[in-house]
mmCIF file of C-alpha atoms and ligand atoms in Angstrom:
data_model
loop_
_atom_site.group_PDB
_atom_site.id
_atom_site.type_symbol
_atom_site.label_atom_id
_atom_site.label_comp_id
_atom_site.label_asym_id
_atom_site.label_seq_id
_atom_site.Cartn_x
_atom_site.Cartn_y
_atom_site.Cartn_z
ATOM 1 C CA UNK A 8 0.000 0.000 0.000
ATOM 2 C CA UNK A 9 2.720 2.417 0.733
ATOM 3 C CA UNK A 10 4.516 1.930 -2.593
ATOM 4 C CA UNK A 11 0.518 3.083 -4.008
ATOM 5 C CA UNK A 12 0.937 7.010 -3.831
ATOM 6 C CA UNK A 13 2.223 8.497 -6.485
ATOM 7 C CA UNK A 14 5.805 9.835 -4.886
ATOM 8 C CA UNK A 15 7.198 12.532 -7.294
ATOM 9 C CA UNK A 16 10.467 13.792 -6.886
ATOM 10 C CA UNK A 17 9.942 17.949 -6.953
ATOM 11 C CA UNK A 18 11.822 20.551 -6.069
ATOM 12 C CA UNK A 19 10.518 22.395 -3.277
ATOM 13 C CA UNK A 20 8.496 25.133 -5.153
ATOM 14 C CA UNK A 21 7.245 22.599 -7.248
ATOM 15 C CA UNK A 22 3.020 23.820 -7.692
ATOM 16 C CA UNK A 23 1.466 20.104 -6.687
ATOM 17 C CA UNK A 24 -1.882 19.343 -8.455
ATOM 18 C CA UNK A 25 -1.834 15.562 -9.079
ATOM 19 C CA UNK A 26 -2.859 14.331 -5.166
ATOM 20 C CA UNK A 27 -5.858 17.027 -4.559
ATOM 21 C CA UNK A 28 -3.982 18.513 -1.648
ATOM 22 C CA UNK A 29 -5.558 21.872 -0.729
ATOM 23 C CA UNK A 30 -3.090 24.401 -2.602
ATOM 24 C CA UNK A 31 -4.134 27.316 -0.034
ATOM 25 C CA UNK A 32 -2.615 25.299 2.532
ATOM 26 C CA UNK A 33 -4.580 24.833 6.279
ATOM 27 C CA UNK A 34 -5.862 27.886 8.593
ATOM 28 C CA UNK A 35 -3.618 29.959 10.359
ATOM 29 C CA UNK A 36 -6.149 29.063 13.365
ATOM 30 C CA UNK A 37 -4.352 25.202 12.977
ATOM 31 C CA UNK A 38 -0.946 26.844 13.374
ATOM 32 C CA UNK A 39 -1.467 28.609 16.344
ATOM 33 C CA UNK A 40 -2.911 25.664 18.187
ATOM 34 C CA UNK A 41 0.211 23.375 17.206
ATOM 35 C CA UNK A 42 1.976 26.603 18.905
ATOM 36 C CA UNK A 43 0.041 26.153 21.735
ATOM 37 C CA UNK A 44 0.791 22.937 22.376
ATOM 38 C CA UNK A 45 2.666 22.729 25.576
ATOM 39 C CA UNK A 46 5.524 19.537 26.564
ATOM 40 C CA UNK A 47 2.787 18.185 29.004
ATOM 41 C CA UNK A 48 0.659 17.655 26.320
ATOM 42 C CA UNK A 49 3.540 16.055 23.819
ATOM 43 C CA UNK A 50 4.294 14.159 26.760
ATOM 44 C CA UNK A 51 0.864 12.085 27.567
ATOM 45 C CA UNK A 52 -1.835 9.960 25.597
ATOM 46 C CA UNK A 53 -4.021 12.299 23.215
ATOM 47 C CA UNK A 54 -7.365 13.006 24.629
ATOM 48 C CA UNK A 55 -10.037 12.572 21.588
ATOM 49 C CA UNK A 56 -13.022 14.153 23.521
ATOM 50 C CA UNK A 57 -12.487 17.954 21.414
ATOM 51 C CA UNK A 58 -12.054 16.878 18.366
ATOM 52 C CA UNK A 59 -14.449 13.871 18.502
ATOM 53 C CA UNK A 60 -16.968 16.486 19.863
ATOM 54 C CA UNK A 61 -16.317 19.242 16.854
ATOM 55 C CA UNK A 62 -16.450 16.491 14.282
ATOM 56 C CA UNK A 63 -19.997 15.538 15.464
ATOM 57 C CA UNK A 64 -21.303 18.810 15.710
ATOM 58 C CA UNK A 65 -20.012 19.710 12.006
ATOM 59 C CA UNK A 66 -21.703 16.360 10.766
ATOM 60 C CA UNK A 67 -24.841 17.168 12.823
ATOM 61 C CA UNK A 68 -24.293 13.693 14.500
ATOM 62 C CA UNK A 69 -23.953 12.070 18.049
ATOM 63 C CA UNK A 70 -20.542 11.511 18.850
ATOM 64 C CA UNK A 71 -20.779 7.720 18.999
ATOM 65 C CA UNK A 72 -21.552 8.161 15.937
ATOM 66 C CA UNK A 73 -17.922 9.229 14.887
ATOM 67 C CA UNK A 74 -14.502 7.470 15.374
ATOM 68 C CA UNK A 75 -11.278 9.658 14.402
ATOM 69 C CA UNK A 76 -8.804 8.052 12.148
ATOM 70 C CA UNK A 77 -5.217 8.968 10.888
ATOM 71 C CA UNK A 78 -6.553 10.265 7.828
ATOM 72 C CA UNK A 79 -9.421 8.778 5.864
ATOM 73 C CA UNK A 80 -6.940 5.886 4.773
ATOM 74 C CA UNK A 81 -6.613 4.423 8.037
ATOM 75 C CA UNK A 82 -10.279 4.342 8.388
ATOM 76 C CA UNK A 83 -10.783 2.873 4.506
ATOM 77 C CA UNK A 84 -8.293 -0.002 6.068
ATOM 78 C CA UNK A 85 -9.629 -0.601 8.807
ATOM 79 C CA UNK A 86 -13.375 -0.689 7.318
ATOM 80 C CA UNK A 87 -11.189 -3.677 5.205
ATOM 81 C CA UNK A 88 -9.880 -5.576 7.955
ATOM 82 C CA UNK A 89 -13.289 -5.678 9.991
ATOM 83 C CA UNK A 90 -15.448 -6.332 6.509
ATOM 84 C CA UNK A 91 -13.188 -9.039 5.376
ATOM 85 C CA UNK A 92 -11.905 -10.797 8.233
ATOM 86 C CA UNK A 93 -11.938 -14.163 8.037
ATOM 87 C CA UNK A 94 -11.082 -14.531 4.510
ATOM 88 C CA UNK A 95 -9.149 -17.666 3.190
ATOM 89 C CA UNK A 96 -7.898 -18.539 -0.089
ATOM 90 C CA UNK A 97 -9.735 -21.120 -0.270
ATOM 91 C CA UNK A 98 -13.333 -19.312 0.003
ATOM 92 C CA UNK A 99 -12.014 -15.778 0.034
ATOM 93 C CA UNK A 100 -14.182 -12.962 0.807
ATOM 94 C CA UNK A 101 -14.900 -9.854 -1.347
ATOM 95 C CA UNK A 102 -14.208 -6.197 -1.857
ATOM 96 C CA UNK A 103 -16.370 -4.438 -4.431
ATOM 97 C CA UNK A 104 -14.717 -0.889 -5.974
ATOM 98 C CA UNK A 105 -15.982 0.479 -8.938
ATOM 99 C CA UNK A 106 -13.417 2.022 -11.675
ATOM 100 C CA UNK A 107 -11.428 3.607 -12.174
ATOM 101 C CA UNK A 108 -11.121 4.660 -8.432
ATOM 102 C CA UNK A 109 -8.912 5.517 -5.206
ATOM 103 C CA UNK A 110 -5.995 3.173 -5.360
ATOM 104 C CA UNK A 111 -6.715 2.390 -1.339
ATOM 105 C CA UNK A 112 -9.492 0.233 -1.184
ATOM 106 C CA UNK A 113 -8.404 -2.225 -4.067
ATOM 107 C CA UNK A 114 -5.066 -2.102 -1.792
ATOM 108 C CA UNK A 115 -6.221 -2.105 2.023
ATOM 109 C CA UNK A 116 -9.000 -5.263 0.286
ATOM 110 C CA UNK A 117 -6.066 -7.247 -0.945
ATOM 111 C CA UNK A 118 -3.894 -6.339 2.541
ATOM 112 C CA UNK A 119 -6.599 -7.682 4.568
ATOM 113 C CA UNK A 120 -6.534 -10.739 2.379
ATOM 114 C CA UNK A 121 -9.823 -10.109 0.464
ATOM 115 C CA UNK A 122 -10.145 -10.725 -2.960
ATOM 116 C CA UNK A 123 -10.915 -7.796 -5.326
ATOM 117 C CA UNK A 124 -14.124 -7.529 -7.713
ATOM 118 C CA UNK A 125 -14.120 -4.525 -9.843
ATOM 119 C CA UNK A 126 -17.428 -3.122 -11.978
ATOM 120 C CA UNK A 127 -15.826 -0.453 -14.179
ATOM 121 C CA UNK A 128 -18.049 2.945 -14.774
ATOM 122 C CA UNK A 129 -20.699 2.888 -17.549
ATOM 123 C CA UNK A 130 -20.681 4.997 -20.522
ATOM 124 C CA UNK A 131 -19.676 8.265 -20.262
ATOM 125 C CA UNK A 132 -18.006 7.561 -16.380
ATOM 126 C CA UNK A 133 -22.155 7.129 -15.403
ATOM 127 C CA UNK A 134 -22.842 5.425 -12.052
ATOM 128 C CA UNK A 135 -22.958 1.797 -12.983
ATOM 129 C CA UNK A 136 -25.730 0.995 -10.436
ATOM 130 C CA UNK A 137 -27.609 -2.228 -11.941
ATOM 131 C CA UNK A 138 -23.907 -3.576 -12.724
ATOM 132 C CA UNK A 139 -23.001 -3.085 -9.273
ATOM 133 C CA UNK A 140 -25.778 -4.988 -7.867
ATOM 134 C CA UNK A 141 -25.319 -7.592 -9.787
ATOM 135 C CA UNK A 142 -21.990 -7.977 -9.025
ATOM 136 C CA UNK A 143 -23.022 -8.475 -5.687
ATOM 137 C CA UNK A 144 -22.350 -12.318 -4.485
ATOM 138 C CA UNK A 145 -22.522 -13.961 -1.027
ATOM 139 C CA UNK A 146 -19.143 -13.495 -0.596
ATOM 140 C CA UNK A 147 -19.532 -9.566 -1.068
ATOM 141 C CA UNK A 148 -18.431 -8.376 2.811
ATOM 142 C CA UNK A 149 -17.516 -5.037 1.225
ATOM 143 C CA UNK A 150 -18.573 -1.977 -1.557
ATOM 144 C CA UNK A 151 -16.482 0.989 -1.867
ATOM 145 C CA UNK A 152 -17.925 3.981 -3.160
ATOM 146 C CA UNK A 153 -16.881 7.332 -3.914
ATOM 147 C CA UNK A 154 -18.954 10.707 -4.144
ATOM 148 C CA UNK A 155 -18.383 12.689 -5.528
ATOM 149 C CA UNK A 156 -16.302 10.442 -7.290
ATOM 150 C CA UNK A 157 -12.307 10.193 -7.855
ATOM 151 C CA UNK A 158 -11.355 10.481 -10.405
ATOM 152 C CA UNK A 159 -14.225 11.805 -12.556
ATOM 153 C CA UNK A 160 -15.823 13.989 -9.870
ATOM 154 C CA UNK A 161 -19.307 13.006 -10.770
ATOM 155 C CA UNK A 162 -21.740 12.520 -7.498
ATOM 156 C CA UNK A 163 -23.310 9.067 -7.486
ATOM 157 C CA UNK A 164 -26.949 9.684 -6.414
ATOM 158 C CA UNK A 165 -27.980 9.443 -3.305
ATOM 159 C CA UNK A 166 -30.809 6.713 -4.121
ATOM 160 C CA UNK A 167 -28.469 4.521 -5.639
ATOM 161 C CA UNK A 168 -26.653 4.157 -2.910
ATOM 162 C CA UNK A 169 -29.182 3.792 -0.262
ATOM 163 C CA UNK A 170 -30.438 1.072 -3.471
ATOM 164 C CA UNK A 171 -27.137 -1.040 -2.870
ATOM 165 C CA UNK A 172 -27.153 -0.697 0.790
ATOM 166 C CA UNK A 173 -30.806 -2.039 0.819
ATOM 167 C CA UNK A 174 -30.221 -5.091 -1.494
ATOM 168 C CA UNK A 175 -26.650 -6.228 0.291
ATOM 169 C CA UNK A 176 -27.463 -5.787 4.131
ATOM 170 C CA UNK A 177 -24.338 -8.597 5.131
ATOM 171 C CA UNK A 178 -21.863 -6.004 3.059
ATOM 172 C CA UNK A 179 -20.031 -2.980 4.651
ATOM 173 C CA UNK A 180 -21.452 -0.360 2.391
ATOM 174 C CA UNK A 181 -18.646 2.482 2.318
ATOM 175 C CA UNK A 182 -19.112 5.990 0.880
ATOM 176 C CA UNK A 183 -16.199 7.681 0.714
ATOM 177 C CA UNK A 184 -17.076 11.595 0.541
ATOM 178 C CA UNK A 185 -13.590 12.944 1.070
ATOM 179 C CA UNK A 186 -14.885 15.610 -1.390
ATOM 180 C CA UNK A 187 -18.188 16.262 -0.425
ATOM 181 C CA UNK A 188 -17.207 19.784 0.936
ATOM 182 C CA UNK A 189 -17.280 20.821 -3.070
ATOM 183 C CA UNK A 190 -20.523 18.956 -3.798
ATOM 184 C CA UNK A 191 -22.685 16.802 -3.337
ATOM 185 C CA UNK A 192 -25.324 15.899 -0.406
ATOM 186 C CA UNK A 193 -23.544 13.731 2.146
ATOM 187 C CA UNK A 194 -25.839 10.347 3.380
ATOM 188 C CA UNK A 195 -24.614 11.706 7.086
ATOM 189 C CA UNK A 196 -28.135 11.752 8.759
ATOM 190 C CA UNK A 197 -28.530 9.610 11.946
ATOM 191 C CA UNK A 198 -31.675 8.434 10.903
ATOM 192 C CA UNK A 199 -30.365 7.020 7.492
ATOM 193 C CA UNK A 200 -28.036 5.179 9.574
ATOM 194 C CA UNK A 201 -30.266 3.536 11.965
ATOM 195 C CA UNK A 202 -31.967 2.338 8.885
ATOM 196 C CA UNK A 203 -28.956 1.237 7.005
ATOM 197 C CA UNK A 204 -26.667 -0.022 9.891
ATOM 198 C CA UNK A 205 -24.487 -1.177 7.288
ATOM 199 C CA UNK A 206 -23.444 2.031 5.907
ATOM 200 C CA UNK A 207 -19.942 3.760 7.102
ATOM 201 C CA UNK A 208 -19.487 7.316 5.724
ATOM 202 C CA UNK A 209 -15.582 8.122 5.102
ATOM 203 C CA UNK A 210 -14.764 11.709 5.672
ATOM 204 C CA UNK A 211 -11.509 13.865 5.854
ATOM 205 C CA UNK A 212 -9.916 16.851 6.976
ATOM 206 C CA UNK A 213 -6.797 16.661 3.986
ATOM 207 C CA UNK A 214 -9.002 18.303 0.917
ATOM 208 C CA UNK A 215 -11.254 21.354 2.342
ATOM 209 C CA UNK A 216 -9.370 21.799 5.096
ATOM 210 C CA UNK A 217 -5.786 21.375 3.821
ATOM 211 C CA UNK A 218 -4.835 19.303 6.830
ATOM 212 C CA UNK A 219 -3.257 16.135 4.585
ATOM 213 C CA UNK A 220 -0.156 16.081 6.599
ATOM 214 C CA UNK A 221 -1.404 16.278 9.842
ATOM 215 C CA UNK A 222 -3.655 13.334 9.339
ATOM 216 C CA UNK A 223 -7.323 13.167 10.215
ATOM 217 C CA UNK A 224 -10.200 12.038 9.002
ATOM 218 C CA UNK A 225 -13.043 10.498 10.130
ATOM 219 C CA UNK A 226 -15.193 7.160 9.962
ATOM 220 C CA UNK A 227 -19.574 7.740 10.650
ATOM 221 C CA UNK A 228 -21.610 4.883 10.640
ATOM 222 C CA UNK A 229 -24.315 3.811 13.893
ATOM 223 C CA UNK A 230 -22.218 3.213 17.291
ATOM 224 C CA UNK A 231 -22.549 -0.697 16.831
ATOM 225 C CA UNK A 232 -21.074 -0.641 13.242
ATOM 226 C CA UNK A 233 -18.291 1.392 15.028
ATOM 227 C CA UNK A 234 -17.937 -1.138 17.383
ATOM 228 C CA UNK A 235 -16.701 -3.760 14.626
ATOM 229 C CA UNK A 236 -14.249 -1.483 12.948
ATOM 230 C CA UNK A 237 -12.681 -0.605 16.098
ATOM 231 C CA UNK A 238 -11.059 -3.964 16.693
ATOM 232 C CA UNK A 239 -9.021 -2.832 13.743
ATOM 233 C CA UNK A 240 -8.032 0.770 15.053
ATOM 234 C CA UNK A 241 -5.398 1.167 17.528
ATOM 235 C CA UNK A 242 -6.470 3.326 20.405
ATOM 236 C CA UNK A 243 -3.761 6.432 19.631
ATOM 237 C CA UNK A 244 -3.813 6.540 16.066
ATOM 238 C CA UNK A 245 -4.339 9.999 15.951
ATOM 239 C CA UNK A 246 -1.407 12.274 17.494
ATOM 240 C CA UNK A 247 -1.819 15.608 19.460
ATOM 241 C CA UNK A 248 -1.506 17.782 16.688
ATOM 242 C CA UNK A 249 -3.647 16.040 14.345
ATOM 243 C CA UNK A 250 -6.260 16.065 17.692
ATOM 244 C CA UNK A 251 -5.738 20.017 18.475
ATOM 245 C CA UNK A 252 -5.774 20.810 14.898
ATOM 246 C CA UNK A 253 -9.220 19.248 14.290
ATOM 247 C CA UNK A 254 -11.002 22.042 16.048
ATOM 248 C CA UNK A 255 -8.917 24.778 15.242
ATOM 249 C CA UNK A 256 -9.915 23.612 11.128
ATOM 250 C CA UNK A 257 -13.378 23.331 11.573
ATOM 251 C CA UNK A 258 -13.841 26.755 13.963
ATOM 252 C CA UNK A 259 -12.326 28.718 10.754
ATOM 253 C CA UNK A 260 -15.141 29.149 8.637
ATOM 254 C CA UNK A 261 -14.262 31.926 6.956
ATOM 255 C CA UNK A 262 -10.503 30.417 5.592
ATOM 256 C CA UNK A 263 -13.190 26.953 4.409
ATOM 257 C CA UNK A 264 -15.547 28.706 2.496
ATOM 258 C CA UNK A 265 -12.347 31.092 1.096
ATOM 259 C CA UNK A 266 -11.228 27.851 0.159
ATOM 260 C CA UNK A 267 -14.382 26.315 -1.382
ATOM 261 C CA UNK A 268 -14.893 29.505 -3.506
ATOM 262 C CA UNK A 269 -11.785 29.651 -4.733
ATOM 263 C CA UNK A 270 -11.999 26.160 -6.163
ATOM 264 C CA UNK A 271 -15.489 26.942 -7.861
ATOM 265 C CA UNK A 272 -13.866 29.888 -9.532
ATOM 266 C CA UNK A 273 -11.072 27.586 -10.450
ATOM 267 C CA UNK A 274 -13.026 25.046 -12.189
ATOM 268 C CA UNK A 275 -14.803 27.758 -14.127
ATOM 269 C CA UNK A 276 -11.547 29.162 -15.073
ATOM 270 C CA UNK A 277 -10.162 25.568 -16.352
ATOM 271 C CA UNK A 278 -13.538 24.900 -18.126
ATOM 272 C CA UNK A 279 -12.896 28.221 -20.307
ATOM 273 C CA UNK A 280 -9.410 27.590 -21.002
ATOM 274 C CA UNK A 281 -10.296 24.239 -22.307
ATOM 275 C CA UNK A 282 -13.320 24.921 -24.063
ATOM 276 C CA UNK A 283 -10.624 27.733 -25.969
ATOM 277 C CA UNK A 284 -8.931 24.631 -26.456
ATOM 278 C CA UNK A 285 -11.215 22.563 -27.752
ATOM 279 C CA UNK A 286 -10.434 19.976 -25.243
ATOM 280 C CA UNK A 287 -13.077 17.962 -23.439
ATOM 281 C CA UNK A 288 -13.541 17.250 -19.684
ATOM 282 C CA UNK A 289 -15.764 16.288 -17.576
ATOM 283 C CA UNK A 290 -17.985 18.868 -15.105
ATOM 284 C CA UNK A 291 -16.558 18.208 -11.636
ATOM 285 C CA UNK A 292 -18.629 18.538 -7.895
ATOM 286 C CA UNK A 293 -15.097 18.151 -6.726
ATOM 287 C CA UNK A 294 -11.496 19.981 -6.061
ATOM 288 C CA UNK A 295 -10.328 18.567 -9.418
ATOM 289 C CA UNK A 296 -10.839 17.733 -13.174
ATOM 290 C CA UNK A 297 -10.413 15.027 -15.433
ATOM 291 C CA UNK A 298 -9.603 16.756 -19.225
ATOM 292 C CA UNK A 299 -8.847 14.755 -22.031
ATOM 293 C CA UNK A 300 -5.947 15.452 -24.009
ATOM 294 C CA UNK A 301 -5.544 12.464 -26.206
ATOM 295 C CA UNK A 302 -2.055 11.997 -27.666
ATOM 296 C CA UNK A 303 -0.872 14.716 -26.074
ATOM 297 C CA UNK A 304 -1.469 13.621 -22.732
ATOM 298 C CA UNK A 305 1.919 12.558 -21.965
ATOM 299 C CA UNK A 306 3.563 15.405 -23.662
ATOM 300 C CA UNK A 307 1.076 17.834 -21.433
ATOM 301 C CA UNK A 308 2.334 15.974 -18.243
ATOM 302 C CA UNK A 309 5.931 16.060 -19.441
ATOM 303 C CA UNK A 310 5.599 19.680 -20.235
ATOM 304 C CA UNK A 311 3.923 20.446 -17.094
ATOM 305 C CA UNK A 312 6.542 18.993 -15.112
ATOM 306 C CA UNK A 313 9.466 20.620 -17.284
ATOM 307 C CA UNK A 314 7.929 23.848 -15.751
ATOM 308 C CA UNK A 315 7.612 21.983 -12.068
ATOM 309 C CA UNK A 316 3.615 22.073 -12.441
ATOM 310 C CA UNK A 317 2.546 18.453 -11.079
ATOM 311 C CA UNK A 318 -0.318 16.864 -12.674
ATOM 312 C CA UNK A 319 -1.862 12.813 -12.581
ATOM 313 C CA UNK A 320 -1.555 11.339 -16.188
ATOM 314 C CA UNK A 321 -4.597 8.343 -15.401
ATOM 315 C CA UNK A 322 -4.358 7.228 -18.566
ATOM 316 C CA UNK A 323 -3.233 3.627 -17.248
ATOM 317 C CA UNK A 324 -6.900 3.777 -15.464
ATOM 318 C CA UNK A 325 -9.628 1.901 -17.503
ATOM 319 C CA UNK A 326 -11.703 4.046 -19.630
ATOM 320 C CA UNK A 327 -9.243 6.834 -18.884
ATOM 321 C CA UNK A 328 -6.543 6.640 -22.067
ATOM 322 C CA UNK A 329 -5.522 10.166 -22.403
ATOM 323 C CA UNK A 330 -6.805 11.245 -19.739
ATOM 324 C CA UNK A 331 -4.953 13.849 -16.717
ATOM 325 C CA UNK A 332 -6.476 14.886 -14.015
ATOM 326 C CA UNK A 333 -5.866 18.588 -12.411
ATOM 327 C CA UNK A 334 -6.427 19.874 -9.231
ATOM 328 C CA UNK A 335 -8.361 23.228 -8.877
ATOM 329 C CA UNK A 336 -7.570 25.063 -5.711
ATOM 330 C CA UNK A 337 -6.349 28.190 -5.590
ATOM 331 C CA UNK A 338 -7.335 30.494 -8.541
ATOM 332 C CA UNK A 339 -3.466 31.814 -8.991
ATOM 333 C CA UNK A 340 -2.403 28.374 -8.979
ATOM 334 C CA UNK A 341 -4.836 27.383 -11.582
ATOM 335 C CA UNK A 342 -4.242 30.341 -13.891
ATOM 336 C CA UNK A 343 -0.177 29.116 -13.927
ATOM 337 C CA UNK A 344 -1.125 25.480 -15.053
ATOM 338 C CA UNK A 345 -3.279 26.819 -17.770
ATOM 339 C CA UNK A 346 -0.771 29.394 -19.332
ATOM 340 C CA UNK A 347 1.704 26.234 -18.983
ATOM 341 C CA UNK A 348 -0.504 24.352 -20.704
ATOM 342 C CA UNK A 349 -1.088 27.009 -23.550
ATOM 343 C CA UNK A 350 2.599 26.926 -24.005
ATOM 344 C CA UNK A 351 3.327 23.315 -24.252
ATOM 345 C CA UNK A 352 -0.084 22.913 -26.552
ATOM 346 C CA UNK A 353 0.216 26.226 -29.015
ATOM 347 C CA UNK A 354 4.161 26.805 -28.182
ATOM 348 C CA UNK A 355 3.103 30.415 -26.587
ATOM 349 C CA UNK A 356 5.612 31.836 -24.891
HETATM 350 C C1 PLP B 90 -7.498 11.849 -0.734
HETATM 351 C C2 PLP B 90 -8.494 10.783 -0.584
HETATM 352 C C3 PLP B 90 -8.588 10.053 0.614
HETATM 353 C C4 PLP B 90 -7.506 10.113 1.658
HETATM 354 O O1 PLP B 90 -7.736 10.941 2.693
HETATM 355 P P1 PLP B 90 -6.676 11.050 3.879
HETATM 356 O O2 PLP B 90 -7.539 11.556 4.987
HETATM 357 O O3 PLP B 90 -5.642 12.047 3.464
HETATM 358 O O4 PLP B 90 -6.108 9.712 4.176
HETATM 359 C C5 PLP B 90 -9.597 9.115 0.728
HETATM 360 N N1 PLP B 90 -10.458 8.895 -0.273
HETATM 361 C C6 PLP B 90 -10.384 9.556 -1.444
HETATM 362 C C7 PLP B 90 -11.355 9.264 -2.534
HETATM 363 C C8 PLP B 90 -9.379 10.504 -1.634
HETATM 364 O O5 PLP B 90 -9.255 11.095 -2.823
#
């Protein structure tokens, strides 16, 4: 799994738009309570209770409802180990991701010794949502999903998922909405959950809230489906920072919806430039865009990088041949990858 990300070798002021990071970078509100953190409190066990607390209120939850993670990743693996425990190669038990999709749960599935089944996207990247279910086998203990999705940032609906959860009640059914800050509705709603007790909503504070390398994110699903995944989570994943960082992130509002706006106006921005380019991509509810540039895909990346602009080429993905994929965050940073991509496609100078 650690091999997965992709590890570029940059220089320093290298503008990074292939991993979704938030280019604004976190609130100064985050940095001031890592100042404030005194050697007592580097000294002793993290106490959860703040950020557990500030989490729930955000989501509009209990906070049994909520169990902190070191980043969404830990809580995608450990959703693995307690769905697929068990598992033997004999009769192994299965992970369903559709794709093209986040390298993690096809990796964290295998690592808990599941077996992978992948249903790729319907035409057009659609929501594949009969495919899916039938798909489906006894065997099925869990079914990743993504919305909006990565990478085409297209929301699944709501109804389909709810559809899956209804038809596959021994499956873990996880939504991953690690973007769902830039669109979407989230399937957070107590009520939902009681209902669908095998639901677990993925959330984290790396994309909106440009807290990636502190580490936080957060796992919501009803208290007893909590209970199982758990097992799997040690009980100080999280460190102190991470923990005072949490609240200090979500008290900013004003630096979050800064941030949001600024990616709106970026995607508007990209969408002219390519539409002047006669290139076609797909409408994003997300911090990022896929954009098709054919053959000159690789010579776009290339270029890109020549002029230490970081993009994802996911052409290898299925359904994805000459396709790259571009983070929108800040609007400055945006407006340098286009005029580097003007220069690379027309030779502008
Ligand atoms: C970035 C990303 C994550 C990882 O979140 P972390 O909290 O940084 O571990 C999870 N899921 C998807 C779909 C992502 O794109």
């Amino acid at each position: 799994m650690t091999a997965m990300y992709e590890k570029l070798t940059m220089p320093a002021n290298g503008l990074r738009l292939h991993l979704n990071e938030n280019t604004g970078g976190c609130s100064q509100a985050v940095l001031d309570a890592l100042r404030g953190l005194t050697t007592q409190a580097a000294a002793v066990y993290p106490d959860y209770t703040e950020a557990i607390a500030a989490t729930a209120t955000l989501l509009g939850v209990d906070p049994r409802y909520v169990l902190l993670t070191n980043g969404l990743d830990e809580g995608i693996f450990a959703a693995a180990l307690a769905a697929l425990r068990g598992s033997a190669a004999t009769s192994p038990l299965e992970a369903l991701t559709v794709v093209p999709a986040f390298d993690m749960y096809a990796g964290c599935s295998r690592a808990a010794g599941g077996k992978v089944v992948e249903v790729p996207l319907g035409p057009g990247f659609a929501f594949p949502l009969g495919e899916t279910i039938a798909a489906l086998t006894p065997a099925t203990r869990i079914v990743f999903l993504t919305t909006p999705h990565n990478p085409t940032g297209f929301i699944v609906p709501r109804d389909s998922i709810i559809a899956i959860a209804g038809v596959a009640p021994e499956a873990l059914i996880f939504v991953d909405e690690a973007y769902i800050d830039f669109g979407g509705e989230t399937l957070i709603d107590a009520s939902l959950l009681d209902c669908y007790p095998n639901l677990v909503v993925g959330r984290t504070f790396s994309k909106a809230y440009g807290l990636a390398g502190l580490r936080a994110g957060a796992l919501i699903a009803t208290p007893a489906t909590l209970e199982r995944i758990r097992e799997s989570v040690p009980p100080y994943s999280i460190n102190i920072a991470a923990a005072v960082a949490v609240p200090a992130a979500l008290r900013d509002t004003v630096h979050y919806t800064w941030y949001l706006n600024e990616v709106r106006e970026s995607k508007r921005v990209l969408y002219a430039a390519l539409d002047r380019l006669g290139l076609t991509y797909l409408r994003s509810d997300a911090n990022f865009v896929l954009a098709r540039f054919g053959n000159s895909a690789k010579n776009v990346v290339a270029g890109l990088r020549a002029r230490n602009i970081f993009v994802r080429d996911r052409s290898g993905d299925p359904g994805c041949e000459g396709y790259v994929r571009i983070t929108t965050g800040v609007v400055a940073h945006t407006q340098a990858c286009i005029a580097a991509i003007e220069e690379v496609l027309c030779g502008a100078r």
